[in-house]
Structures are given as structure tokens and as C-alpha cells.
Coordinates of C-alpha atoms in Angstrom, one line a residue:
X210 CA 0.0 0.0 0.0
X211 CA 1.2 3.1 -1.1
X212 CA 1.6 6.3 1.8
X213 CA -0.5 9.7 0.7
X214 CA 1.5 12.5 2.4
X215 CA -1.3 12.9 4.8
X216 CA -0.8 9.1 5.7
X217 CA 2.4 9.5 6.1
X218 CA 2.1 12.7 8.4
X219 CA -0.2 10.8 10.3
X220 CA 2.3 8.0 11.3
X221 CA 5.0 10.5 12.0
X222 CA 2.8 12.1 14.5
X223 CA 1.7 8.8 16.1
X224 CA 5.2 7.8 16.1
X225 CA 6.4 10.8 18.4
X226 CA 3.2 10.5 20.0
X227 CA 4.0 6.6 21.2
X228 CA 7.7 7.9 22.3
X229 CA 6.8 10.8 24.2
X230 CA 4.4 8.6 25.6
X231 CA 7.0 6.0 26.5
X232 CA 9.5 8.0 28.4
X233 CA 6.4 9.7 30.3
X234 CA 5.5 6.7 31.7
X235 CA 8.8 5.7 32.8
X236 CA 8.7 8.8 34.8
X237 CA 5.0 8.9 35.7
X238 CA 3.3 5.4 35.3
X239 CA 0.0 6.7 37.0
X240 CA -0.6 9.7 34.7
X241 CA -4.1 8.8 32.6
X242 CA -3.9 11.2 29.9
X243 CA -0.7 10.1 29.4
X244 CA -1.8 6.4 29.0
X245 CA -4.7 7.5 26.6
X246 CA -2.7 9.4 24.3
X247 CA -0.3 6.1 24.2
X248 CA -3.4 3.6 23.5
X249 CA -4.3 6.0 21.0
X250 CA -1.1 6.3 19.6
X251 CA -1.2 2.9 19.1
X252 CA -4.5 2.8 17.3
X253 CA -3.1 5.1 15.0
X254 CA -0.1 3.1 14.3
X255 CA -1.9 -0.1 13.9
X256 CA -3.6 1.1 10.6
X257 CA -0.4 1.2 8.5
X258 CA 0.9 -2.7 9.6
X259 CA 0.3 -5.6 8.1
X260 CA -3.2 -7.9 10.2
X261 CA -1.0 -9.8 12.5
X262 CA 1.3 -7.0 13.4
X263 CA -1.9 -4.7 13.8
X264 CA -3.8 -7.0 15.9
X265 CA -1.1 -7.0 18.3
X266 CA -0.9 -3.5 18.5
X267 CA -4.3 -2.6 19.2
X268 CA -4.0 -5.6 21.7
X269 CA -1.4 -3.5 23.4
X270 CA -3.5 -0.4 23.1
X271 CA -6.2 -1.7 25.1
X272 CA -3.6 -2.9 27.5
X273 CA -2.6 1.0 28.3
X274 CA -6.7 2.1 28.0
X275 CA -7.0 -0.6 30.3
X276 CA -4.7 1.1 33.3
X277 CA -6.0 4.4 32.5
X278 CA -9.2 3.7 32.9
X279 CA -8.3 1.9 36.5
X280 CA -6.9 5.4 37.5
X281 CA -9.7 7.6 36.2
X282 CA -12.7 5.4 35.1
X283 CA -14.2 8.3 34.0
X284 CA -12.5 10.4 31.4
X285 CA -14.8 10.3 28.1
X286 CA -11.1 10.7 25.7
X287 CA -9.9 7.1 27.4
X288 CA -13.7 5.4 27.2
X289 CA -14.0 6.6 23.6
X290 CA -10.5 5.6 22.5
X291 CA -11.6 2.0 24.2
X292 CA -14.7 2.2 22.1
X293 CA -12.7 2.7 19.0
X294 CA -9.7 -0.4 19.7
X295 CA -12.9 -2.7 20.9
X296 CA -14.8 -1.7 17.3
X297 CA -11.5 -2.0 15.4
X298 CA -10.6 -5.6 16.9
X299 CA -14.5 -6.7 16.1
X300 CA -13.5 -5.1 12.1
X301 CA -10.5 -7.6 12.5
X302 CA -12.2 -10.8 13.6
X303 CA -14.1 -12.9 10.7
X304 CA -16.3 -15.1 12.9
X305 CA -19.3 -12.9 13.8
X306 CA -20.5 -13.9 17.4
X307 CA -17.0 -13.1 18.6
X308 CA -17.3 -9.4 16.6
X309 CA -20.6 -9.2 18.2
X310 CA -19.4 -9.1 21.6
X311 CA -16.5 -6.5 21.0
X312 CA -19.4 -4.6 19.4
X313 CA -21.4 -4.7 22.2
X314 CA -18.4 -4.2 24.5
X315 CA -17.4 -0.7 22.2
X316 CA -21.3 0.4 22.2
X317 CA -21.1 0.4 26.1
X318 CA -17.5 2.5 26.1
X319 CA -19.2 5.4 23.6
X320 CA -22.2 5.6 25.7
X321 CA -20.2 6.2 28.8
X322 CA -18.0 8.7 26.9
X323 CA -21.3 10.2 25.8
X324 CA -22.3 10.4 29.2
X325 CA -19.3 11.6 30.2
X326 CA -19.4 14.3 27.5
X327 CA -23.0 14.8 26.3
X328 CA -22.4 17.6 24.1
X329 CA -19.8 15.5 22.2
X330 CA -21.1 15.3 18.6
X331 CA -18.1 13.1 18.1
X332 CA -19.0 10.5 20.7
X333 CA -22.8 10.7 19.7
X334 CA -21.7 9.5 15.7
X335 CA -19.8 7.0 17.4
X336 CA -22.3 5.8 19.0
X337 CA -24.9 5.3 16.1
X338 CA -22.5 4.1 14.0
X339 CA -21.5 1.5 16.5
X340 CA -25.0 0.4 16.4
X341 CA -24.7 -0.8 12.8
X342 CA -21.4 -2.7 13.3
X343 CA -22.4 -5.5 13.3
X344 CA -24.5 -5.2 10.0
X345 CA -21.3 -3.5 8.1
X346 CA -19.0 -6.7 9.8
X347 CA -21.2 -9.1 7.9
X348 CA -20.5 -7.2 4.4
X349 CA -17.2 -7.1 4.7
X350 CA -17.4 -10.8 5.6
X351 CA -19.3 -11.7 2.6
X352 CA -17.4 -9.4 0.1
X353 CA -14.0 -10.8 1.4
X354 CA -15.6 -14.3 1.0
X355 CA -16.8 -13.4 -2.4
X356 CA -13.5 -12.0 -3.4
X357 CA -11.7 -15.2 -2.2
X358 CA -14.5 -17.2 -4.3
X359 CA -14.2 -15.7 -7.6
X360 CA -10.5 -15.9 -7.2
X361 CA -10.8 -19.7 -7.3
X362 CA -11.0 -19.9 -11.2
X363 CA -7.3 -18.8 -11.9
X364 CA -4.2 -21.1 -11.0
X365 CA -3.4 -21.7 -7.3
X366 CA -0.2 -19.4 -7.0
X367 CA -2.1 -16.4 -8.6
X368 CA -5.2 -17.1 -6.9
X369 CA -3.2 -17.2 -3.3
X370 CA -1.7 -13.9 -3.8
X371 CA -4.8 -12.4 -5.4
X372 CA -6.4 -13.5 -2.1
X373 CA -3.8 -12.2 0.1
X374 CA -4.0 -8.4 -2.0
X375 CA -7.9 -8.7 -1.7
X376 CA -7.4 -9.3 2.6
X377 CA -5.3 -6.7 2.5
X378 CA -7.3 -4.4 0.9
X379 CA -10.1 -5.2 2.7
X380 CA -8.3 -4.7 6.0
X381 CA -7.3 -0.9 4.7
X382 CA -11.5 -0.7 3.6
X383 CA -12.6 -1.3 7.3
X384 CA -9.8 1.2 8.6
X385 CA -10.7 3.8 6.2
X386 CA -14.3 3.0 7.5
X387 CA -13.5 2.9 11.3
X388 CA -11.5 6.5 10.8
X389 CA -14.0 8.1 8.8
X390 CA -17.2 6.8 10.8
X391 CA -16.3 7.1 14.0
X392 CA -13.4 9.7 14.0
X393 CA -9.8 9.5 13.4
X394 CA -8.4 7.7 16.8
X395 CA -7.7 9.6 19.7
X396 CA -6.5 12.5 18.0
X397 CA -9.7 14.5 17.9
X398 CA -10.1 14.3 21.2
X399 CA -6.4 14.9 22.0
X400 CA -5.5 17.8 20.0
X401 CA -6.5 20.1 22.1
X402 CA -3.5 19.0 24.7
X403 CA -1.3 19.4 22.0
X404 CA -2.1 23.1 21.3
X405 CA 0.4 25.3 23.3
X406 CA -0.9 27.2 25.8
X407 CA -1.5 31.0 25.2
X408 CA 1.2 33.5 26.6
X409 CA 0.7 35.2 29.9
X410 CA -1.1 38.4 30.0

């Protein structure tokens, strides 16, 4: 897959994010926003590696949600970002009662972040889209099972790396559709740390 410059801006920012991150925690391991901007980080990251590489990543990303949330259960930026790794693990998962309960587990995160936050358009999109997850998880499944299908007809070696272009495709369709749905992960809701404070009057 081929980097816009945008992309690639993207993953530099993430980058720095995760190793600012990193050393913060070595000095502070009980600082939530810290561990939120990590997980998310993370999130971000995961989009531009390959399924197994990303899977483990977002694993890792719920790992640092995880301890945020144990020190400030909560802050609507963490339970969103949770919402976000739980909806992109059930993208990643092909069989659908397993994707149905990390929908159902994300759905719960975005309505305590809307809670938290009920102005938050941004939570309240996540929200309704979360609630047709589990309808847009069974397209992909069938068009990745299609694809697979009508790449039967050619020989085998063709056919396998047809298939594994077609995967991969379709992994970069259901993060394009996780980003553009429910928000581009954790840095919405993080920017605003990153802004500079004004100058002193």
C-alpha cells in the first residue's frame, strides 16, 4: 500500500506520540492522559501494519486504556478511544458472534464517553454508527468471501496472492471506514493538549 502524504504525516505524529508517551510513563506510570494518548497512539499506528502485526498493537493499546481507565474510570477521551480499539478488533475478527461481543463491549464505552461528555457530537456519531457494526462486519465478511471465491477460477499461486492483496485491501477498507465513521483515533479528542498554551497576559 502506497503512503499519501497525509498518511504519512499521520504516522510520524503517532510515532512521536507513542515515544513521548514511552518516556512519560517511565517517569510517571499513574498519569491517565498520558496512558490515553499512548493507547491511542497505538490505534493510529496499527492502521499502517500488516493484520498480525496490527492486531497486536491494538491488543497493546487496550492494555494502556486498560490502566487508564483503572486510574480515572471516567474520562470520556480514554472510554471513547476503548470504544474505538474494541470496534476495530471486532473489524478484525471474521467469525461474527465473537465481533458481536466486541461490538457490544465498544457500544457500552461510547455511551459512557457520551455520558461523560454529552455535548460530544463526536461520541454521539460513534455511538450510532457503532450500532450498525455488526451489520457493516457481515459485508465485509461476505465481500471478502466473495472475493476469495471468484479468485478460485485462476491457478493456485495467482489465486493465493490475489487473495492475500484482496485481505489486504479489505483490512485498509474497514480502517478507512473505522476512521471516517467514528473519528480519526484519539487525536480529535487529544488535540486540544497538544495546542500550546496561550502566553501570559
Amino acid at each position: 500500500m502506497e503512503f499519501s502524504q497525509a498518511d504519512f504525516d499521520r504516522l510520524l505524529v503517532a510515532e512521536h506520540t507513542r515515544k513521548t508517551a514511552e518516556v512519560t510513563y517511565d517517569k510517571d506510570p499513574l498519569d491517565a492522559e498520558n496512558l490515553t494518548k499512548w493507547g491511542g497512539a497505538l490505534l493510529e499506528l496499527a492502521q499502517f501494519q500488516t493484520v498480525s502485526d496490527a492486531k497486536k498493537m491494538i491488543n497493546d493499546a487496550i492494555s494502556k486504556l486498560d490502566e487508564a481507565l483503572a486510574l480515572n474510570p471516567s474520562r470520556h477521551e480514554t472510554l471513547w478511544c476503548m470504544g474505538n480499539a474494541l470496534s476495530t478488533t471486532a473489524f478484525m475478527t471474521t467469525d461474527s458472534d465473537e465481533a458481536k461481543v466486541s461490538f457490544d463491549k465498544a457500544a457500552q464505552f461510547f455511551q459512557k464517553a457520551v455520558d461523560a461528555d454529552p455535548g460530544n457530537e463526536l461520541y454521539q456519531k460513534s455511538l450510532e454508527v457503532a450500532a450498525k457494526a455488526p451489520e457493516l462486519h457481515m459485508d465485509f465478511q461476505k465481500a471478502a468471501a466473495s472475493q476469495q471465491a471468484m479468485g478460485g477460477a485462476s491457478s493456485t499461486s495467482s489465486t493465493s496472492t490475489a487473495a492475500k492483496k484482496k485481505s489486504s485491501d479489505l483490512k485498509y477498507d474497514i480502517f478507512g471506514w473505522i476512521i471516517l465513521a467514528v473519528g480519526i483515533v484519539a487525536w480529535v479528542g487529544m488535540a486540544k493538549s497538544h495546542v500550546p498554551p496561550p502566553p501570559p497576559r
